[in-house]
Coordinates of C-alpha atoms and ligand atoms in Angstrom, one line a residue:
M110 CA -164.5 95.3 -201.5
K111 CA -163.5 95.6 -205.1
I112 CA -160.6 93.4 -205.9
V113 CA -158.5 93.0 -209.0
L114 CA -156.5 89.8 -209.0
A115 CA -153.7 89.4 -211.5
S116 CA -152.1 86.1 -212.4
S117 CA -150.1 84.8 -215.3
E118 CA -152.1 81.6 -215.2
A119 CA -155.5 80.5 -214.0
L120 CA -157.6 77.4 -214.4
P121 CA -159.3 76.5 -216.7
F122 CA -157.8 79.2 -219.0
S123 CA -154.2 78.1 -218.5
K124 CA -152.0 76.1 -216.2
T125 CA -148.4 75.0 -215.6
G126 CA -148.6 74.5 -211.8
G127 CA -150.3 75.3 -208.6
L128 CA -150.5 79.1 -209.2
A129 CA -153.3 78.4 -211.8
D130 CA -155.4 76.4 -209.2
V131 CA -154.9 79.1 -206.6
A132 CA -155.7 82.1 -208.8
A133 CA -159.0 80.5 -209.8
G134 CA -159.9 79.1 -206.4
L135 CA -159.2 82.3 -204.5
T136 CA -161.0 84.4 -207.0
K137 CA -164.1 82.3 -206.8
A138 CA -164.0 82.1 -203.0
L139 CA -163.7 85.9 -202.6
A140 CA -166.6 86.3 -205.0
A141 CA -168.7 83.8 -203.0
A142 CA -167.9 85.8 -199.9
G143 CA -169.6 88.8 -201.5
H144 CA -166.6 90.7 -202.9
Q145 CA -166.6 92.2 -206.3
V146 CA -163.6 90.5 -207.8
T147 CA -162.1 90.5 -211.3
L148 CA -159.4 88.1 -212.4
I149 CA -157.0 89.4 -215.1
T150 CA -154.8 86.9 -216.9
P151 CA -153.2 86.6 -220.3
H152 CA -155.0 84.8 -223.2
Y153 CA -152.9 81.9 -224.5
P154 CA -154.9 80.6 -227.4
H155 CA -152.3 78.2 -228.7
V156 CA -151.8 76.2 -225.5
F157 CA -155.3 76.5 -224.1
P158 CA -157.9 76.8 -226.9
A159 CA -161.4 77.8 -225.7
H160 CA -162.4 76.4 -222.3
A161 CA -165.0 78.9 -221.5
P162 CA -167.0 81.5 -223.5
R163 CA -164.8 84.4 -224.6
L164 CA -166.7 87.6 -225.3
P165 CA -164.9 90.4 -227.0
T166 CA -165.3 93.6 -224.9
R167 CA -164.4 95.7 -227.9
A168 CA -161.9 97.2 -225.5
R169 CA -158.5 97.9 -227.1
L170 CA -155.6 98.8 -225.0
Q171 CA -152.5 100.9 -225.8
V172 CA -149.9 99.8 -223.4
P173 CA -146.6 101.7 -222.9
L174 CA -143.6 99.4 -222.9
G175 CA -140.2 101.2 -222.8
N176 CA -140.2 103.5 -225.8
R177 CA -142.9 101.5 -227.6
T178 CA -146.6 101.3 -227.4
I179 CA -148.2 97.8 -227.7
S180 CA -151.8 97.3 -228.5
A181 CA -153.9 94.6 -227.2
H182 CA -157.6 93.5 -226.8
L183 CA -159.5 92.6 -223.8
L184 CA -161.7 89.5 -223.8
R185 CA -164.3 88.9 -221.1
S186 CA -165.0 85.5 -219.8
E187 CA -166.2 83.8 -216.7
F188 CA -165.4 80.6 -214.8
P189 CA -167.5 77.7 -216.2
D190 CA -168.9 76.9 -212.7
S191 CA -169.6 80.4 -211.5
N192 CA -170.3 83.8 -213.0
V193 CA -167.2 85.5 -211.7
D194 CA -165.6 87.9 -214.1
V195 CA -162.4 87.0 -215.9
V196 CA -160.6 89.4 -218.2
L197 CA -158.2 88.0 -220.7
V198 CA -155.5 90.1 -222.2
D199 CA -155.2 89.2 -225.8
Q200 CA -151.8 90.1 -227.3
Q201 CA -151.0 87.6 -230.0
A202 CA -147.3 88.3 -230.4
F203 CA -146.6 87.9 -226.7
F204 CA -149.0 85.1 -225.8
N205 CA -150.0 83.1 -228.8
R206 CA -147.1 80.6 -228.4
P207 CA -146.7 76.9 -227.9
A208 CA -145.9 77.4 -224.1
L209 CA -146.4 79.9 -221.3
Y210 CA -142.8 80.6 -220.2
T211 CA -140.3 78.1 -221.6
E212 CA -139.9 76.1 -224.7
G213 CA -137.4 73.3 -225.2
G214 CA -136.0 73.9 -221.8
S215 CA -135.2 77.6 -222.3
D216 CA -137.1 80.6 -221.2
Y217 CA -138.5 82.8 -223.9
P218 CA -135.9 85.5 -224.4
D219 CA -138.5 88.3 -224.2
N220 CA -140.1 87.1 -221.0
C221 CA -139.3 90.4 -219.3
E222 CA -141.1 92.3 -222.1
R223 CA -144.0 89.9 -222.0
F224 CA -144.7 90.2 -218.3
V225 CA -143.8 93.9 -217.9
F226 CA -146.3 94.4 -220.7
F227 CA -148.9 92.2 -218.9
S228 CA -148.4 94.1 -215.6
R229 CA -148.9 97.4 -217.3
A230 CA -151.9 96.0 -219.3
V231 CA -153.6 95.1 -216.0
I232 CA -153.4 98.7 -214.9
E233 CA -154.6 99.9 -218.3
A234 CA -157.5 97.4 -218.3
V235 CA -158.6 98.6 -214.9
H236 CA -158.8 102.2 -216.3
R237 CA -160.4 101.0 -219.6
L238 CA -163.1 98.9 -217.8
G239 CA -163.7 101.5 -215.0
L240 CA -163.0 98.8 -212.3
E241 CA -161.9 101.2 -209.6
P242 CA -160.5 98.5 -207.3
D243 CA -159.8 99.0 -203.6
V244 CA -157.0 96.6 -203.9
F245 CA -154.7 95.0 -206.5
H246 CA -153.6 91.4 -205.7
A247 CA -150.6 90.4 -207.8
N248 CA -148.9 87.0 -207.8
D249 CA -145.4 85.9 -208.4
W250 CA -142.7 87.7 -210.5
Q251 CA -144.8 87.9 -213.6
T252 CA -146.9 90.5 -211.9
G253 CA -144.3 91.8 -209.5
L254 CA -144.2 95.2 -211.3
I255 CA -147.8 95.9 -210.3
P256 CA -147.2 96.9 -206.7
A257 CA -144.5 99.3 -208.0
L258 CA -146.8 100.8 -210.6
V259 CA -149.5 101.2 -207.9
A260 CA -147.1 102.9 -205.5
H261 CA -145.5 105.2 -208.1
E262 CA -148.1 105.9 -210.7
Y263 CA -151.6 104.7 -209.9
R264 CA -151.9 106.2 -206.4
Q265 CA -150.8 109.6 -207.8
L266 CA -154.1 109.7 -209.7
P267 CA -157.0 111.6 -208.2
G268 CA -159.3 109.3 -206.3
C269 CA -156.8 106.4 -206.3
E270 CA -154.7 107.5 -203.3
T271 CA -155.9 104.7 -201.1
T272 CA -155.8 101.8 -203.5
A273 CA -153.8 99.1 -201.9
S274 CA -151.6 96.3 -203.3
V275 CA -151.0 92.9 -202.0
F276 CA -148.3 90.6 -203.5
T277 CA -148.2 86.8 -203.1
I278 CA -145.0 84.9 -203.4
H279 CA -145.7 81.4 -204.6
N280 CA -142.1 80.3 -205.0
M281 CA -138.9 82.2 -204.1
A282 CA -136.9 80.1 -206.6
F283 CA -138.4 81.9 -209.5
Q284 CA -137.6 85.6 -209.3
G285 CA -137.9 87.1 -212.8
R286 CA -134.3 88.4 -213.0
F287 CA -133.2 90.3 -216.1
P288 CA -130.3 92.5 -217.2
A289 CA -130.2 96.0 -215.8
S290 CA -131.1 97.4 -219.3
A291 CA -134.6 95.9 -218.8
M292 CA -135.3 98.6 -216.2
E293 CA -136.0 100.9 -219.1
L294 CA -139.0 98.7 -220.1
T295 CA -140.7 99.3 -216.8
G296 CA -141.1 103.0 -217.5
L297 CA -140.3 103.7 -213.8
D298 CA -137.8 106.1 -212.5
Q299 CA -134.2 104.8 -212.9
R300 CA -133.6 105.8 -209.3
L301 CA -135.7 102.9 -208.2
F302 CA -133.0 100.6 -209.6
N303 CA -131.2 100.4 -206.3
M304 CA -130.3 97.5 -203.9
H305 CA -133.2 98.4 -201.6
E306 CA -135.9 98.3 -204.2
M307 CA -135.7 96.8 -207.7
E308 CA -132.1 95.9 -208.2
F309 CA -130.5 92.6 -207.2
Y310 CA -126.8 92.1 -207.8
G311 CA -126.8 94.3 -210.9
E312 CA -130.0 92.9 -212.3
L313 CA -133.7 93.9 -212.4
N314 CA -135.6 91.5 -210.0
L315 CA -139.3 91.5 -210.4
L316 CA -140.1 89.3 -207.4
K317 CA -138.1 91.6 -205.1
T318 CA -140.0 94.5 -206.7
G319 CA -143.3 93.0 -205.8
I320 CA -142.2 92.3 -202.2
V321 CA -140.8 95.7 -201.6
F322 CA -143.6 97.9 -203.0
S323 CA -146.6 95.9 -201.9
D324 CA -148.5 97.1 -198.8
F325 CA -148.5 93.5 -197.7
A326 CA -146.5 90.6 -199.1
T327 CA -148.0 87.2 -198.5
T328 CA -146.8 83.7 -199.1
V329 CA -148.7 80.5 -199.4
S330 CA -148.2 78.9 -196.0
P331 CA -147.3 80.1 -192.5
T332 CA -144.2 77.9 -192.3
Y333 CA -142.8 79.1 -195.7
A334 CA -143.4 82.7 -194.5
R335 CA -140.9 82.0 -191.7
E336 CA -138.5 79.9 -193.9
I337 CA -138.0 82.6 -196.5
T338 CA -136.4 84.9 -194.0
R339 CA -133.6 82.4 -193.8
P340 CA -130.8 81.9 -196.3
E341 CA -131.6 78.2 -196.9
Y342 CA -135.0 79.1 -198.4
G343 CA -134.8 82.8 -199.2
Y344 CA -132.8 82.4 -202.5
G345 CA -130.9 85.6 -201.8
L346 CA -134.0 87.6 -200.9
E347 CA -134.0 86.7 -197.2
R348 CA -132.9 90.2 -196.1
T349 CA -135.7 91.7 -198.2
C350 CA -138.1 89.3 -196.5
Q351 CA -136.7 90.2 -193.1
A352 CA -137.1 93.9 -193.8
K353 CA -140.8 93.2 -194.6
L354 CA -141.3 91.0 -191.6
D355 CA -144.3 92.9 -190.1
R356 CA -145.9 93.0 -193.5
L357 CA -145.2 89.5 -194.5
V358 CA -148.0 87.0 -193.9
G359 CA -148.4 83.3 -194.6
I360 CA -151.9 82.2 -195.7
L361 CA -152.3 78.5 -196.6
N362 CA -153.8 77.8 -200.0
G363 CA -157.2 76.1 -200.0
V364 CA -158.5 73.6 -202.4
D365 CA -161.1 74.4 -205.1
L366 CA -163.7 71.8 -204.2
A367 CA -165.5 72.4 -207.5
D368 CA -162.5 70.9 -209.2
W369 CA -161.1 68.5 -206.6
H370 CA -163.6 66.4 -204.7
P371 CA -163.8 62.7 -205.0
A372 CA -167.6 62.7 -204.6
T373 CA -168.2 64.8 -207.7
D374 CA -165.0 64.5 -209.8
P375 CA -166.0 63.9 -213.4
H376 CA -162.5 62.4 -214.2
L377 CA -163.0 59.4 -211.9
P378 CA -164.5 56.0 -213.0
V379 CA -166.2 55.7 -209.6
R380 CA -166.9 58.6 -207.2
F381 CA -166.7 58.2 -203.4
S382 CA -166.9 60.0 -200.1
A383 CA -165.4 59.3 -196.7
D384 CA -168.2 56.8 -196.0
T385 CA -167.6 54.8 -199.2
V386 CA -163.9 55.3 -199.6
A387 CA -163.0 51.6 -199.1
E388 CA -165.0 50.4 -202.1
G389 CA -164.5 53.6 -204.1
K390 CA -160.8 53.6 -203.8
A391 CA -160.6 49.9 -204.6
A392 CA -162.5 50.5 -207.8
C393 CA -160.4 53.6 -208.8
K394 CA -157.2 51.7 -208.0
Q395 CA -158.1 48.8 -210.2
A396 CA -159.1 51.1 -213.0
L397 CA -155.9 53.0 -212.7
Q398 CA -153.8 49.8 -212.7
H399 CA -155.6 48.8 -215.9
E400 CA -155.2 52.3 -217.5
L401 CA -151.5 52.4 -216.8
G402 CA -150.7 48.7 -217.6
L403 CA -149.9 47.9 -213.9
D404 CA -150.6 44.4 -212.6
D405 CA -154.0 44.0 -211.1
R406 CA -152.8 43.7 -207.5
P407 CA -155.3 45.0 -204.9
D408 CA -152.8 44.0 -202.1
A409 CA -149.8 46.1 -203.5
L410 CA -149.3 49.5 -202.0
L411 CA -149.7 51.9 -205.0
F412 CA -147.7 55.1 -204.7
G413 CA -148.7 58.1 -206.8
M414 CA -146.8 61.1 -207.8
V415 CA -148.0 64.0 -210.0
S416 CA -145.4 66.6 -210.2
R417 CA -142.9 68.8 -211.9
M418 CA -139.9 66.5 -212.0
T419 CA -137.3 68.8 -210.4
D420 CA -135.0 68.9 -207.4
Q421 CA -137.6 71.0 -205.6
K422 CA -140.0 68.1 -205.5
G423 CA -137.4 65.6 -204.0
F424 CA -136.8 63.6 -207.1
D425 CA -133.2 63.0 -206.0
L426 CA -134.5 61.1 -203.0
I427 CA -136.9 59.1 -205.2
A428 CA -134.0 58.3 -207.7
A429 CA -131.8 57.2 -204.8
R430 CA -134.3 54.9 -203.1
A431 CA -136.9 53.7 -205.7
E432 CA -135.1 50.3 -206.2
D433 CA -135.0 49.7 -202.5
I434 CA -138.7 50.6 -202.1
L435 CA -139.5 48.1 -205.0
R436 CA -138.2 45.2 -202.8
A437 CA -141.6 45.5 -201.0
N438 CA -145.0 44.7 -202.5
V439 CA -145.5 48.1 -204.0
Q440 CA -146.2 49.8 -207.3
F441 CA -145.5 53.4 -208.6
A442 CA -147.6 55.7 -210.8
F443 CA -145.6 58.7 -212.0
L444 CA -147.0 61.6 -214.0
G445 CA -145.0 64.7 -214.8
T446 CA -142.5 66.6 -216.9
G447 CA -139.3 68.3 -215.9
E448 CA -135.6 67.8 -215.8
R449 CA -134.3 65.4 -218.3
Q450 CA -132.4 63.3 -215.7
Y451 CA -135.6 62.6 -213.7
E452 CA -137.8 62.0 -216.8
D453 CA -135.2 59.5 -218.0
F454 CA -135.0 57.9 -214.5
V455 CA -138.7 57.2 -214.2
A456 CA -138.9 56.1 -217.8
E457 CA -136.1 53.6 -217.3
L458 CA -137.5 52.4 -214.0
A459 CA -140.8 51.7 -215.7
E460 CA -139.0 49.8 -218.4
K461 CA -137.1 47.7 -215.9
H462 CA -140.2 46.9 -213.8
P463 CA -143.1 46.4 -216.2
G464 CA -146.4 45.9 -214.4
R465 CA -145.0 47.6 -211.2
V466 CA -143.9 51.0 -212.3
A467 CA -145.8 53.3 -214.7
A468 CA -144.3 56.6 -216.0
T469 CA -146.4 59.0 -218.0
L470 CA -144.3 62.0 -219.2
G471 CA -146.6 64.8 -220.1
F472 CA -149.4 67.1 -218.7
N473 CA -152.6 65.2 -218.2
E474 CA -155.3 66.8 -216.0
G475 CA -157.6 63.8 -216.0
L476 CA -154.9 61.3 -215.2
A477 CA -153.7 63.6 -212.4
H478 CA -157.2 63.2 -210.8
R479 CA -157.3 59.4 -211.4
I480 CA -153.8 59.0 -209.8
E481 CA -155.0 61.0 -206.7
A482 CA -158.0 58.8 -206.4
G483 CA -156.5 55.4 -207.3
A484 CA -153.2 55.5 -205.4
D485 CA -153.0 54.4 -201.8
A486 CA -150.2 56.8 -200.8
Y487 CA -148.8 59.9 -202.3
L488 CA -145.0 60.8 -202.3
M489 CA -144.1 64.4 -201.8
P490 CA -140.6 64.5 -200.3
S491 CA -140.0 68.1 -201.5
R492 CA -136.7 69.7 -200.6
F493 CA -138.8 72.9 -200.1
E494 CA -142.5 73.5 -200.7
P495 CA -144.1 76.9 -200.4
C496 CA -147.6 75.3 -200.0
G497 CA -148.1 72.3 -202.2
L498 CA -151.5 71.3 -203.5
N499 CA -151.1 67.7 -204.3
Q500 CA -150.7 66.6 -200.6
Q501 CA -154.0 68.4 -199.9
Y502 CA -155.7 66.7 -202.9
S503 CA -154.3 63.4 -201.6
L504 CA -155.8 64.0 -198.1
L505 CA -159.2 64.7 -199.7
Y506 CA -159.0 61.7 -201.9
G507 CA -158.1 59.3 -199.1
T508 CA -154.5 58.9 -200.4
V509 CA -152.1 59.0 -197.5
P510 CA -149.3 61.6 -198.0
I511 CA -145.6 60.9 -197.2
V512 CA -143.9 64.3 -197.0
H513 CA -140.8 66.2 -195.9
A514 CA -141.7 68.7 -193.1
V515 CA -141.2 72.0 -195.0
G516 CA -143.5 74.8 -195.9
G517 CA -147.1 73.9 -196.5
L518 CA -146.3 70.2 -196.2
A519 CA -145.5 70.8 -192.5
D520 CA -148.7 72.8 -192.1
T521 CA -151.0 70.3 -193.6
V522 CA -149.7 66.8 -192.9
V523 CA -149.6 65.3 -189.3
D524 CA -147.2 62.4 -188.8
L525 CA -148.5 59.1 -187.4
R526 CA -147.1 58.8 -183.9
P527 CA -148.6 57.3 -180.8
D528 CA -150.1 60.6 -179.6
T529 CA -151.5 61.6 -183.0
A530 CA -152.8 58.1 -183.5
T531 CA -154.6 58.3 -180.2
D532 CA -156.1 61.8 -180.7
G533 CA -157.1 61.0 -184.3
T534 CA -155.1 63.9 -185.8
A535 CA -152.6 61.8 -187.8
N536 CA -153.2 61.9 -191.5
G537 CA -149.9 60.9 -193.1
F538 CA -146.2 60.3 -192.7
V539 CA -143.6 63.1 -192.1
F540 CA -139.8 63.2 -192.1
H541 CA -137.6 66.0 -190.9
H542 CA -134.2 65.4 -192.3
Y543 CA -133.8 65.6 -196.0
D544 CA -131.7 62.6 -196.8
A545 CA -132.3 59.3 -198.6
N546 CA -132.1 57.1 -195.6
T547 CA -134.6 59.1 -193.5
F548 CA -136.9 59.2 -196.5
L549 CA -136.6 55.4 -196.9
E550 CA -137.3 54.8 -193.2
T551 CA -140.4 56.8 -193.5
V552 CA -141.6 54.9 -196.6
W553 CA -141.0 51.7 -194.7
R554 CA -143.2 53.0 -191.8
A555 CA -145.9 53.6 -194.4
V556 CA -145.5 50.2 -196.1
G557 CA -145.5 48.5 -192.7
C558 CA -148.7 50.2 -191.7
F559 CA -150.5 49.6 -195.0
L560 CA -149.5 45.9 -195.2
H561 CA -149.9 45.0 -191.5
D562 CA -152.2 47.5 -189.8
Q563 CA -155.2 48.3 -192.1
E564 CA -157.2 49.7 -189.2
T565 CA -154.6 52.4 -188.5
W566 CA -154.3 53.1 -192.2
A567 CA -158.1 53.5 -192.4
G568 CA -157.8 56.0 -189.6
L569 CA -155.3 58.1 -191.5
V570 CA -157.6 58.0 -194.6
Q571 CA -160.6 59.2 -192.6
S572 CA -158.7 61.9 -190.8
G573 CA -157.4 63.3 -194.1
M574 CA -160.8 63.1 -195.9
R575 CA -162.7 64.8 -193.1
G576 CA -160.4 67.8 -192.6
D577 CA -161.5 71.3 -193.8
L578 CA -159.3 72.1 -196.8
S579 CA -161.7 74.5 -198.5
W580 CA -160.8 78.0 -199.5
N581 CA -163.3 79.6 -197.0
R582 CA -160.9 80.3 -194.2
S583 CA -158.0 81.4 -196.4
A584 CA -160.2 83.7 -198.5
A585 CA -161.4 85.3 -195.3
A586 CA -157.8 85.8 -194.2
Y587 CA -157.0 87.5 -197.6
A588 CA -160.0 89.7 -197.3
E589 CA -159.0 90.8 -193.8
L590 CA -155.5 91.5 -195.0
Y591 CA -156.8 93.6 -198.0
Q592 CA -158.9 95.6 -195.5
K593 CA -155.9 96.1 -193.2
A594 CA -153.8 97.4 -196.2
I595 CA -156.5 99.8 -197.2
T596 CA -157.1 101.0 -193.7
G597 CA -153.3 101.6 -193.4
L598 CA -153.3 103.8 -196.4
Y599 CA -156.1 106.0 -195.1
V600 CA -154.5 106.3 -191.7
D601 CA -151.1 107.1 -193.3
R602 CA -152.8 110.0 -195.2
G603 CA -154.6 111.2 -192.1
L604 CA -158.0 110.2 -193.5
T605 CA -160.7 108.3 -191.8
P606 CA -161.2 104.8 -193.3
P607 CA -164.7 104.3 -194.5
G608 CA -166.8 102.3 -192.1
S609 CA -164.0 102.2 -189.6
A610 CA -163.6 103.3 -186.0
V611 CA -159.9 104.2 -186.6
P612 CA -159.8 108.0 -186.2
A613 CA -157.9 110.2 -188.7
G614 CA -154.4 111.0 -187.6
A615 CA -154.0 107.8 -185.5
A616 CA -150.6 106.2 -185.6
A617 CA -149.7 104.6 -188.9
M618 CA -149.8 100.8 -189.0
P619 CA -146.7 99.1 -187.6
G620 CA -143.9 98.9 -190.1
A621 CA -145.4 101.4 -192.6
A622 CA -143.9 101.2 -196.1
A623 CA -140.3 100.3 -196.1
T624 CA -138.0 103.3 -196.4
P625 CA -134.5 102.8 -197.7
S626 CA -133.1 103.1 -194.1
Q627 CA -135.3 100.1 -193.0
S628 CA -134.4 98.1 -196.0
P629 CA -131.9 95.4 -196.1
P630 CA -128.3 96.4 -196.4
G631 CA -127.7 93.8 -199.1
D632 CA -128.5 90.3 -200.0
S633 CA -126.3 87.2 -199.7
P634 CA -124.1 86.2 -202.6
R635 CA -124.4 82.6 -201.5
A636 CA -128.0 82.4 -202.4
V637 CA -127.5 84.2 -205.7
R638 CA -125.8 81.1 -206.9
G639 CA -128.8 79.1 -205.6
N640 CA -131.0 80.9 -208.0
K641 CA -129.1 80.1 -211.2
Ligands
LIG261 P1 -146.1 73.4 -208.1 O1 -147.0 74.6 -208.3 O2 -144.9 73.8 -207.3 O3 -145.8 72.6 -209.3 P2 -148.4 72.4 -206.5 O4 -148.5 71.1 -205.6 O5 -148.7 73.6 -205.9 O6 -146.9 72.4 -207.1 O7 -149.3 72.3 -207.8 C1 -149.1 71.5 -208.9 C2 -150.4 71.4 -209.6 O8 -150.0 71.0 -211.0 C3 -151.3 70.4 -209.1 O9 -152.6 70.8 -209.5 C4 -150.9 69.2 -209.9 O10 -152.0 68.2 -210.0 C5 -150.6 69.8 -211.3 N1 -149.7 69.0 -212.1 C6 -148.3 69.0 -212.0 N2 -147.8 68.2 -213.0 C7 -148.9 67.8 -213.7 C8 -149.0 66.9 -214.9 N3 -147.9 66.4 -215.4 N4 -150.2 66.7 -215.4 C9 -151.3 67.2 -214.8 N5 -151.3 68.0 -213.7 C10 -150.1 68.3 -213.2
LIG262 C1 -145.8 77.3 -206.3 C2 -145.2 76.4 -205.2 C3 -146.3 75.4 -204.6 C4 -147.6 76.2 -204.3 C5 -148.1 76.8 -205.6 C6 -149.4 77.6 -205.4 O1 -145.8 76.7 -207.5 O2 -144.1 75.6 -205.6 O3 -145.8 74.9 -203.4 O4 -148.6 75.3 -203.9 O5 -147.1 77.8 -206.0 O6 -149.3 78.6 -204.4

């Protein structure tokens, strides 16, 4: 299959969060499975100066944006550890800035222009480079326009009628909402600005656009796929998700083992495997304590946290109970950036408890790896979590995760209970009610196990490290979905899909493209507030 994957960030070219890891990991896994895949992403020279060779293609693009035409260059590159194609869209005015999306706590005021431009540039690049994809795979609101462009423009071109689009939601909380006047930038028919398609309470909504117009929408864990059809997690788009139900699929993110594996990780002072984890982790823990100015205490339970410091990640629970937790023989290593109140909280906690709490405010890839390896347990009490990568990295690095049972956390972490201890499936600690006391009780369970039952703790570590978290299974699930989307388009058009036994004229796939009458009658105002 020929696949074009579009993402506003991808490692090692750029990163603000898990999307970057996923775009890179999935692209490489699809290529390893024999697909012809090209990743297209913006070039951010200021934030991420050269990581990999960047070869000019000499290709210039002229991209329509509202009533303007913006020119750009295409740079070709590849992942350092594989020869998979990456195309970087080089547009200095839009992307040569100190940050990707926000600066000084505010979004760039022209984010709509920047990413409508990028979405159109992906389509132009495909033409310019003659890629002829069978499927476009777009990710998050920044590329949410792509499925609409595919449905309303690309597929009208001769030979492109059966090109499919898949759209992945990485987080419902970020929707790309802009004033109605932004519709003009998209170049699409104003009639699409209606409550069933691109409009949301008077605004243009690019996440909704991606969901509505894609042949299949996916999200990054099976549990989150169910959750987002409910008002608590849908951020106002639960009706849109309900209308898409038979074309909304949860596929768990994998881990890119080339970047995250304790046996090969270049960031670690000592590398280890499941067989050598006891000594390996002890050495990494001691080195981490030294690096962060923590007391050299092998007996203390060291909690790690590498995270955006926001409500999503459960920092309100940490703030409410950190002092209680510190009554036990424990230490904390925090790394992250985010809301001022939480940055201040961890910084003050570190000041108050020198040698026991370390707070590093900033983005530091190497330290993130060393915390995963050196910590004994990892705190991820997220209020909601579409997938979550750090609990998976923790499992692989023998660091026992303590999580709230939502989204991908519920799908990857198995609570220690008598039955799961007996059958060997337990790999962490899980709580179900999001409140400070339940969180604290769960932390106490972990502390008790670590301090008094090392044998059970070692069992949790082994179970986590030996699980299969690679991309193989998930990449195969995406490939199957792409094929299903393509087959559906052939069948809808009365054509026989290549290499398929489905005869022309067979019934269309269940839930063929949402028509206005199948679409949601409206979205809930309650959740609109939740998105502000
Ligand atoms: P999200 O994408 O919601 O932030 P994920 O768990 O999916 O959460 O992914 C977060 C990714 O970003 C992980 O790879 C994590 O290690 C990384 N990360 C987050 N904050 C930092 C930081 N301050 N320094 C280095 N890496 C970070
Ligand atoms: C989002 C989610 C996170 C997920 C990541 C990659 O940032 O918050 O849970 O792991 O995307 O899909």
